[in-house]
Amino acid sequence: QEHSIDWLGAAILAAGTSALLLGLVWGGREYPWGSAQVLGALAVSVGLLAFFALIERRVPEPILPFDLLRNQTVASSTACMALVGMAMFGTISFVPLFVQGVIGTSATSSGIVLTPLLLGAVITSAISGQIVSRTGRYRPNTLIGPVVLCIGELLLWQMGVHTTNHEAARNMVIAGIGLGMMMQIFVLSVQNSVTRAAMGTATALTQFSRSIGATLGVTLMGVLVNQNLPRAFRARAR
């Protein structure tokens, strides 16, 4: 059976997302937030993404199937995957920067601090996969995982100049456990909620949402860091 590829939708989505990221990166750093460059980039992004939504409703095989999002389980799992991407890649990007710049460790030590996060995520993912395979139940993971991840992120948020490397590693382990409980479970919940014919598209949708969440999350966190760091340095200089 022949299939059509939504090349136009993919191009419009890439252009709209790029314009959004440019507006967020430019704002307050390259140009003022109210400047024509920033507002223009954000306006172009809104227009392109609206055009993308219109295209996806007309093509035979859309790259982002909105019909699947009418399923409550698919919609909620997709949103959670986006949040997982934000939390995971935001932590990976900025915790080493914090450890090196605030705690004062070396560049090597700041990179090693990611090891507890990854080990916690990988080990927990393997264990939770075994539990789900033997019990056939994945809902407990979808309920407990976000709670554990929130606890880990709150602990990371509360770190300061007096935080030790051991405390940072502990917080990273907790966040990693939360991520490990969630990374594959939401994919499984989506696959169990759609027909076999739509399973490939639904699985791709979850990975797409995680990638978009990671991209937007890291960008937004970078905007916050770039906005707050200069003021902190100016206040310290006074």
PDB file of C-alpha atoms in Angstrom:
ATOM      1  CA  GLN A   1       0.000   0.000   0.000  1.00  0.00           C
ATOM      2  CA  GLU A   2       1.365   3.365  -1.020  1.00  0.00           C
ATOM      3  CA  HIS A   3       1.712   6.105   1.579  1.00  0.00           C
ATOM      4  CA  SER A   4       2.176   9.846   1.263  1.00  0.00           C
ATOM      5  CA  ILE A   5       4.669  11.832   3.315  1.00  0.00           C
ATOM      6  CA  ASP A   6       3.565  15.142   4.754  1.00  0.00           C
ATOM      7  CA  TRP A   7       6.551  17.132   3.532  1.00  0.00           C
ATOM      8  CA  LEU A   8       4.715  20.481   3.637  1.00  0.00           C
ATOM      9  CA  GLY A   9       3.509  19.942   7.197  1.00  0.00           C
ATOM     10  CA  ALA A  10       6.988  18.959   8.348  1.00  0.00           C
ATOM     11  CA  ALA A  11       8.525  22.063   6.736  1.00  0.00           C
ATOM     12  CA  ILE A  12       5.901  24.421   8.200  1.00  0.00           C
ATOM     13  CA  LEU A  13       6.276  22.853  11.653  1.00  0.00           C
ATOM     14  CA  ALA A  14      10.068  23.213  11.538  1.00  0.00           C
ATOM     15  CA  ALA A  15       9.789  26.850  10.426  1.00  0.00           C
ATOM     16  CA  GLY A  16       7.182  27.700  13.076  1.00  0.00           C
ATOM     17  CA  THR A  17       9.164  26.072  15.862  1.00  0.00           C
ATOM     18  CA  SER A  18      12.374  27.783  14.725  1.00  0.00           C
ATOM     19  CA  ALA A  19      10.662  31.178  14.731  1.00  0.00           C
ATOM     20  CA  LEU A  20       9.348  30.533  18.248  1.00  0.00           C
ATOM     21  CA  LEU A  21      12.801  29.547  19.514  1.00  0.00           C
ATOM     22  CA  LEU A  22      14.395  32.585  17.888  1.00  0.00           C
ATOM     23  CA  GLY A  23      11.892  34.910  19.534  1.00  0.00           C
ATOM     24  CA  LEU A  24      12.521  33.360  22.947  1.00  0.00           C
ATOM     25  CA  VAL A  25      16.306  33.440  22.567  1.00  0.00           C
ATOM     26  CA  TRP A  26      16.393  36.995  21.218  1.00  0.00           C
ATOM     27  CA  GLY A  27      14.049  38.445  23.841  1.00  0.00           C
ATOM     28  CA  GLY A  28      15.817  40.417  26.549  1.00  0.00           C
ATOM     29  CA  ARG A  29      19.262  39.509  25.246  1.00  0.00           C
ATOM     30  CA  GLU A  30      19.790  40.393  21.605  1.00  0.00           C
ATOM     31  CA  TYR A  31      16.738  42.684  21.422  1.00  0.00           C
ATOM     32  CA  PRO A  32      14.191  44.062  23.936  1.00  0.00           C
ATOM     33  CA  TRP A  33      11.064  41.951  24.449  1.00  0.00           C
ATOM     34  CA  GLY A  34       8.923  44.640  22.872  1.00  0.00           C
ATOM     35  CA  SER A  35      11.151  45.068  19.817  1.00  0.00           C
ATOM     36  CA  ALA A  36       9.969  44.456  16.288  1.00  0.00           C
ATOM     37  CA  GLN A  37      12.405  41.559  15.868  1.00  0.00           C
ATOM     38  CA  VAL A  38      11.116  39.589  18.875  1.00  0.00           C
ATOM     39  CA  LEU A  39       7.441  40.360  18.340  1.00  0.00           C
ATOM     40  CA  GLY A  40       7.815  39.658  14.636  1.00  0.00           C
ATOM     41  CA  ALA A  41       9.423  36.262  15.265  1.00  0.00           C
ATOM     42  CA  LEU A  42       6.687  35.298  17.732  1.00  0.00           C
ATOM     43  CA  ALA A  43       3.965  36.512  15.353  1.00  0.00           C
ATOM     44  CA  VAL A  44       5.480  34.522  12.483  1.00  0.00           C
ATOM     45  CA  SER A  45       5.593  31.475  14.751  1.00  0.00           C
ATOM     46  CA  VAL A  46       1.918  31.797  15.678  1.00  0.00           C
ATOM     47  CA  GLY A  47       0.936  32.229  12.023  1.00  0.00           C
ATOM     48  CA  LEU A  48       2.997  29.269  10.827  1.00  0.00           C
ATOM     49  CA  LEU A  49       1.784  26.961  13.586  1.00  0.00           C
ATOM     50  CA  ALA A  50      -1.833  27.930  12.870  1.00  0.00           C
ATOM     51  CA  PHE A  51      -1.215  27.206   9.185  1.00  0.00           C
ATOM     52  CA  PHE A  52       0.337  23.891  10.191  1.00  0.00           C
ATOM     53  CA  ALA A  53      -2.794  22.940  12.147  1.00  0.00           C
ATOM     54  CA  LEU A  54      -4.901  23.760   9.090  1.00  0.00           C
ATOM     55  CA  ILE A  55      -2.687  21.653   6.828  1.00  0.00           C
ATOM     56  CA  GLU A  56      -2.784  18.665   9.157  1.00  0.00           C
ATOM     57  CA  ARG A  57      -6.576  18.538   8.927  1.00  0.00           C
ATOM     58  CA  ARG A  58      -6.482  18.258   5.146  1.00  0.00           C
ATOM     59  CA  VAL A  59      -3.616  15.910   4.271  1.00  0.00           C
ATOM     60  CA  PRO A  60      -4.337  12.139   4.030  1.00  0.00           C
ATOM     61  CA  GLU A  61      -1.483  11.126   6.364  1.00  0.00           C
ATOM     62  CA  PRO A  62      -0.618  14.023   8.695  1.00  0.00           C
ATOM     63  CA  ILE A  63       2.689  14.180  10.522  1.00  0.00           C
ATOM     64  CA  LEU A  64       0.771  15.208  13.675  1.00  0.00           C
ATOM     65  CA  PRO A  65      -2.580  13.387  13.742  1.00  0.00           C
ATOM     66  CA  PHE A  66      -4.989  15.547  15.740  1.00  0.00           C
ATOM     67  CA  ASP A  67      -7.616  12.789  15.636  1.00  0.00           C
ATOM     68  CA  LEU A  68      -5.489  10.695  17.984  1.00  0.00           C
ATOM     69  CA  LEU A  69      -5.338  13.563  20.471  1.00  0.00           C
ATOM     70  CA  ARG A  70      -9.083  13.314  20.957  1.00  0.00           C
ATOM     71  CA  ASN A  71      -8.343  10.168  22.922  1.00  0.00           C
ATOM     72  CA  GLN A  72      -7.938  11.335  26.529  1.00  0.00           C
ATOM     73  CA  THR A  73      -5.273   8.765  27.349  1.00  0.00           C
ATOM     74  CA  VAL A  74      -3.230   9.680  24.261  1.00  0.00           C
ATOM     75  CA  ALA A  75      -3.545  13.409  24.918  1.00  0.00           C
ATOM     76  CA  SER A  76      -2.549  13.185  28.594  1.00  0.00           C
ATOM     77  CA  SER A  77       0.302  10.751  27.903  1.00  0.00           C
ATOM     78  CA  THR A  78       1.615  12.972  25.114  1.00  0.00           C
ATOM     79  CA  ALA A  79       1.566  15.997  27.417  1.00  0.00           C
ATOM     80  CA  CYS A  80       3.396  14.027  30.108  1.00  0.00           C
ATOM     81  CA  MET A  81       6.039  12.941  27.603  1.00  0.00           C
ATOM     82  CA  ALA A  82       6.631  16.599  26.740  1.00  0.00           C
ATOM     83  CA  LEU A  83       7.094  17.370  30.433  1.00  0.00           C
ATOM     84  CA  VAL A  84       9.461  14.408  30.765  1.00  0.00           C
ATOM     85  CA  GLY A  85      11.543  15.838  27.924  1.00  0.00           C
ATOM     86  CA  MET A  86      11.610  19.254  29.578  1.00  0.00           C
ATOM     87  CA  ALA A  87      12.645  17.854  32.943  1.00  0.00           C
ATOM     88  CA  MET A  88      15.232  15.427  31.612  1.00  0.00           C
ATOM     89  CA  PHE A  89      17.075  17.656  29.163  1.00  0.00           C
ATOM     90  CA  GLY A  90      16.683  20.750  31.317  1.00  0.00           C
ATOM     91  CA  THR A  91      18.323  18.927  34.219  1.00  0.00           C
ATOM     92  CA  ILE A  92      21.083  17.541  32.005  1.00  0.00           C
ATOM     93  CA  SER A  93      21.781  20.989  30.558  1.00  0.00           C
ATOM     94  CA  PHE A  94      21.786  23.199  33.639  1.00  0.00           C
ATOM     95  CA  VAL A  95      22.615  21.151  36.739  1.00  0.00           C
ATOM     96  CA  PRO A  96      26.281  20.719  35.638  1.00  0.00           C
ATOM     97  CA  LEU A  97      26.396  24.481  35.055  1.00  0.00           C
ATOM     98  CA  PHE A  98      25.098  25.035  38.586  1.00  0.00           C
ATOM     99  CA  VAL A  99      27.501  22.548  40.134  1.00  0.00           C
ATOM    100  CA  GLN A 100      30.477  24.151  38.433  1.00  0.00           C
ATOM    101  CA  GLY A 101      29.470  27.809  38.758  1.00  0.00           C
ATOM    102  CA  VAL A 102      27.806  27.864  42.187  1.00  0.00           C
ATOM    103  CA  ILE A 103      29.196  24.954  44.189  1.00  0.00           C
ATOM    104  CA  GLY A 104      32.608  25.522  42.607  1.00  0.00           C
ATOM    105  CA  THR A 105      33.614  22.065  41.444  1.00  0.00           C
ATOM    106  CA  SER A 106      35.753  21.337  38.404  1.00  0.00           C
ATOM    107  CA  ALA A 107      34.393  20.821  34.904  1.00  0.00           C
ATOM    108  CA  THR A 108      35.049  17.082  35.215  1.00  0.00           C
ATOM    109  CA  SER A 109      33.121  16.829  38.484  1.00  0.00           C
ATOM    110  CA  SER A 110      30.240  18.828  37.060  1.00  0.00           C
ATOM    111  CA  GLY A 111      29.957  16.281  34.253  1.00  0.00           C
ATOM    112  CA  ILE A 112      30.161  13.333  36.636  1.00  0.00           C
ATOM    113  CA  VAL A 113      27.136  14.679  38.538  1.00  0.00           C
ATOM    114  CA  LEU A 114      24.983  13.480  35.619  1.00  0.00           C
ATOM    115  CA  THR A 115      25.928   9.847  36.337  1.00  0.00           C
ATOM    116  CA  PRO A 116      23.492   9.441  39.285  1.00  0.00           C
ATOM    117  CA  LEU A 117      20.650  10.814  37.154  1.00  0.00           C
ATOM    118  CA  LEU A 118      21.308   8.441  34.264  1.00  0.00           C
ATOM    119  CA  LEU A 119      21.924   5.429  36.485  1.00  0.00           C
ATOM    120  CA  GLY A 120      18.737   6.087  38.439  1.00  0.00           C
ATOM    121  CA  ALA A 121      16.743   6.462  35.231  1.00  0.00           C
ATOM    122  CA  VAL A 122      18.154   3.369  33.494  1.00  0.00           C
ATOM    123  CA  ILE A 123      17.925   1.034  36.503  1.00  0.00           C
ATOM    124  CA  THR A 124      14.432   2.191  37.454  1.00  0.00           C
ATOM    125  CA  SER A 125      13.260   1.898  33.862  1.00  0.00           C
ATOM    126  CA  ALA A 126      14.468  -1.714  33.700  1.00  0.00           C
ATOM    127  CA  ILE A 127      12.893  -2.621  37.045  1.00  0.00           C
ATOM    128  CA  SER A 128       9.578  -0.942  36.259  1.00  0.00           C
ATOM    129  CA  GLY A 129       9.531  -2.670  32.874  1.00  0.00           C
ATOM    130  CA  GLN A 130       9.899  -6.046  34.563  1.00  0.00           C
ATOM    131  CA  ILE A 131       7.127  -5.231  37.026  1.00  0.00           C
ATOM    132  CA  VAL A 132       4.764  -4.137  34.280  1.00  0.00           C
ATOM    133  CA  SER A 133       5.583  -7.223  32.194  1.00  0.00           C
ATOM    134  CA  ARG A 134       4.794  -9.557  35.098  1.00  0.00           C
ATOM    135  CA  THR A 135       1.746  -7.776  36.514  1.00  0.00           C
ATOM    136  CA  GLY A 136       0.284  -6.282  33.336  1.00  0.00           C
ATOM    137  CA  ARG A 137      -0.451  -3.049  35.184  1.00  0.00           C
ATOM    138  CA  TYR A 138       1.213   0.241  34.343  1.00  0.00           C
ATOM    139  CA  ARG A 139      -1.118   2.768  35.985  1.00  0.00           C
ATOM    140  CA  PRO A 140       0.793   2.834  39.341  1.00  0.00           C
ATOM    141  CA  ASN A 141       3.898   4.031  37.485  1.00  0.00           C
ATOM    142  CA  THR A 142       1.973   6.823  35.780  1.00  0.00           C
ATOM    143  CA  LEU A 143       0.768   8.019  39.192  1.00  0.00           C
ATOM    144  CA  ILE A 144       3.915   7.545  41.295  1.00  0.00           C
ATOM    145  CA  GLY A 145       6.490   8.594  38.667  1.00  0.00           C
ATOM    146  CA  PRO A 146       5.400  12.254  38.382  1.00  0.00           C
ATOM    147  CA  VAL A 147       5.334  12.588  42.178  1.00  0.00           C
ATOM    148  CA  VAL A 148       8.884  11.260  42.539  1.00  0.00           C
ATOM    149  CA  LEU A 149      10.093  13.442  39.659  1.00  0.00           C
ATOM    150  CA  CYS A 150       8.499  16.537  41.226  1.00  0.00           C
ATOM    151  CA  ILE A 151      10.205  15.769  44.546  1.00  0.00           C
ATOM    152  CA  GLY A 152      13.557  15.432  42.781  1.00  0.00           C
ATOM    153  CA  GLU A 153      13.093  18.663  40.832  1.00  0.00           C
ATOM    154  CA  LEU A 154      12.033  20.536  43.987  1.00  0.00           C
ATOM    155  CA  LEU A 155      15.172  19.323  45.737  1.00  0.00           C
ATOM    156  CA  LEU A 156      17.260  20.496  42.782  1.00  0.00           C
ATOM    157  CA  TRP A 157      15.465  23.852  42.851  1.00  0.00           C
ATOM    158  CA  GLN A 158      16.337  24.360  46.525  1.00  0.00           C
ATOM    159  CA  MET A 159      20.082  23.822  46.046  1.00  0.00           C
ATOM    160  CA  GLY A 160      22.290  26.776  46.928  1.00  0.00           C
ATOM    161  CA  VAL A 161      25.872  27.787  47.565  1.00  0.00           C
ATOM    162  CA  HIS A 162      26.066  25.533  50.629  1.00  0.00           C
ATOM    163  CA  THR A 163      24.919  22.416  48.759  1.00  0.00           C
ATOM    164  CA  THR A 164      27.488  19.625  48.732  1.00  0.00           C
ATOM    165  CA  ASN A 165      28.277  17.270  45.876  1.00  0.00           C
ATOM    166  CA  HIS A 166      26.697  14.406  47.811  1.00  0.00           C
ATOM    167  CA  GLU A 167      23.428  16.313  48.195  1.00  0.00           C
ATOM    168  CA  ALA A 168      23.434  17.184  44.507  1.00  0.00           C
ATOM    169  CA  ALA A 169      24.024  13.521  43.622  1.00  0.00           C
ATOM    170  CA  ARG A 170      21.171  12.460  45.940  1.00  0.00           C
ATOM    171  CA  ASN A 171      18.794  14.909  44.291  1.00  0.00           C
ATOM    172  CA  MET A 172      19.845  13.705  40.863  1.00  0.00           C
ATOM    173  CA  VAL A 173      19.178  10.082  41.841  1.00  0.00           C
ATOM    174  CA  ILE A 174      15.640  10.952  42.976  1.00  0.00           C
ATOM    175  CA  ALA A 175      14.955  12.836  39.754  1.00  0.00           C
ATOM    176  CA  GLY A 176      16.398   9.950  37.761  1.00  0.00           C
ATOM    177  CA  ILE A 177      14.127   7.453  39.520  1.00  0.00           C
ATOM    178  CA  GLY A 178      11.106   9.575  38.634  1.00  0.00           C
ATOM    179  CA  LEU A 179      12.212   9.804  35.010  1.00  0.00           C
ATOM    180  CA  GLY A 180      12.881   6.067  34.840  1.00  0.00           C
ATOM    181  CA  MET A 181       9.367   5.295  36.026  1.00  0.00           C
ATOM    182  CA  MET A 182       7.846   7.495  33.328  1.00  0.00           C
ATOM    183  CA  MET A 183      10.005   7.292  30.207  1.00  0.00           C
ATOM    184  CA  GLN A 184       8.507   4.144  28.649  1.00  0.00           C
ATOM    185  CA  ILE A 185       5.260   3.818  30.592  1.00  0.00           C
ATOM    186  CA  PHE A 186       3.511   6.630  28.764  1.00  0.00           C
ATOM    187  CA  VAL A 187       4.537   5.107  25.438  1.00  0.00           C
ATOM    188  CA  LEU A 188       2.986   1.846  26.580  1.00  0.00           C
ATOM    189  CA  SER A 189      -0.213   3.557  27.703  1.00  0.00           C
ATOM    190  CA  VAL A 190      -0.566   5.219  24.304  1.00  0.00           C
ATOM    191  CA  GLN A 191       0.034   1.957  22.442  1.00  0.00           C
ATOM    192  CA  ASN A 192      -2.624   0.218  24.528  1.00  0.00           C
ATOM    193  CA  SER A 193      -5.167   2.974  23.785  1.00  0.00           C
ATOM    194  CA  VAL A 194      -5.126   2.951  19.975  1.00  0.00           C
ATOM    195  CA  THR A 195      -5.831   0.445  17.259  1.00  0.00           C
ATOM    196  CA  ARG A 196      -3.085  -1.680  15.796  1.00  0.00           C
ATOM    197  CA  ALA A 197      -3.180   0.312  12.543  1.00  0.00           C
ATOM    198  CA  ALA A 198      -2.509   3.579  14.433  1.00  0.00           C
ATOM    199  CA  MET A 199       0.119   2.178  16.803  1.00  0.00           C
ATOM    200  CA  GLY A 200       3.120   3.322  14.764  1.00  0.00           C
ATOM    201  CA  THR A 201       1.750   6.834  14.376  1.00  0.00           C
ATOM    202  CA  ALA A 202       0.850   7.050  18.056  1.00  0.00           C
ATOM    203  CA  THR A 203       4.311   5.866  19.127  1.00  0.00           C
ATOM    204  CA  ALA A 204       5.953   8.433  16.877  1.00  0.00           C
ATOM    205  CA  LEU A 205       3.665  11.080  18.378  1.00  0.00           C
ATOM    206  CA  THR A 206       4.992  10.383  21.879  1.00  0.00           C
ATOM    207  CA  GLN A 207       8.612  10.661  20.729  1.00  0.00           C
ATOM    208  CA  PHE A 208       7.787  13.836  18.839  1.00  0.00           C
ATOM    209  CA  SER A 209       6.202  15.396  21.935  1.00  0.00           C
ATOM    210  CA  ARG A 210       9.238  14.508  24.039  1.00  0.00           C
ATOM    211  CA  SER A 211      11.574  16.085  21.489  1.00  0.00           C
ATOM    212  CA  ILE A 212       9.495  19.264  21.256  1.00  0.00           C
ATOM    213  CA  GLY A 213       9.226  19.411  25.052  1.00  0.00           C
ATOM    214  CA  ALA A 214      12.986  19.031  25.399  1.00  0.00           C
ATOM    215  CA  THR A 215      13.669  21.749  22.825  1.00  0.00           C
ATOM    216  CA  LEU A 216      11.225  24.258  24.280  1.00  0.00           C
ATOM    217  CA  GLY A 217      12.117  23.380  27.877  1.00  0.00           C
ATOM    218  CA  VAL A 218      15.848  23.910  27.450  1.00  0.00           C
ATOM    219  CA  THR A 219      15.212  27.140  25.536  1.00  0.00           C
ATOM    220  CA  LEU A 220      12.862  28.542  28.187  1.00  0.00           C
ATOM    221  CA  MET A 221      15.241  27.571  30.996  1.00  0.00           C
ATOM    222  CA  GLY A 222      18.079  29.190  29.084  1.00  0.00           C
ATOM    223  CA  VAL A 223      16.023  32.376  28.785  1.00  0.00           C
ATOM    224  CA  LEU A 224      15.479  32.401  32.557  1.00  0.00           C
ATOM    225  CA  VAL A 225      19.181  31.835  33.217  1.00  0.00           C
ATOM    226  CA  ASN A 226      20.247  34.539  30.770  1.00  0.00           C
ATOM    227  CA  GLN A 227      17.762  36.996  32.276  1.00  0.00           C
ATOM    228  CA  ASN A 228      18.649  36.354  35.926  1.00  0.00           C
ATOM    229  CA  LEU A 229      22.414  35.826  35.840  1.00  0.00           C
ATOM    230  CA  PRO A 230      23.361  39.345  34.635  1.00  0.00           C
ATOM    231  CA  ARG A 231      21.229  40.937  37.375  1.00  0.00           C
ATOM    232  CA  ALA A 232      22.761  38.662  40.004  1.00  0.00           C
ATOM    233  CA  PHE A 233      26.274  39.624  38.908  1.00  0.00           C
ATOM    234  CA  ARG A 234      25.380  43.312  38.930  1.00  0.00           C
ATOM    235  CA  ALA A 235      23.930  43.039  42.437  1.00  0.00           C
ATOM    236  CA  ARG A 236      27.025  41.171  43.648  1.00  0.00           C
ATOM    237  CA  ALA A 237      29.296  43.867  42.130  1.00  0.00           C
ATOM    238  CA  ARG A 238      27.481  46.547  44.118  1.00  0.00           C
TER     239      ARG A 238
END
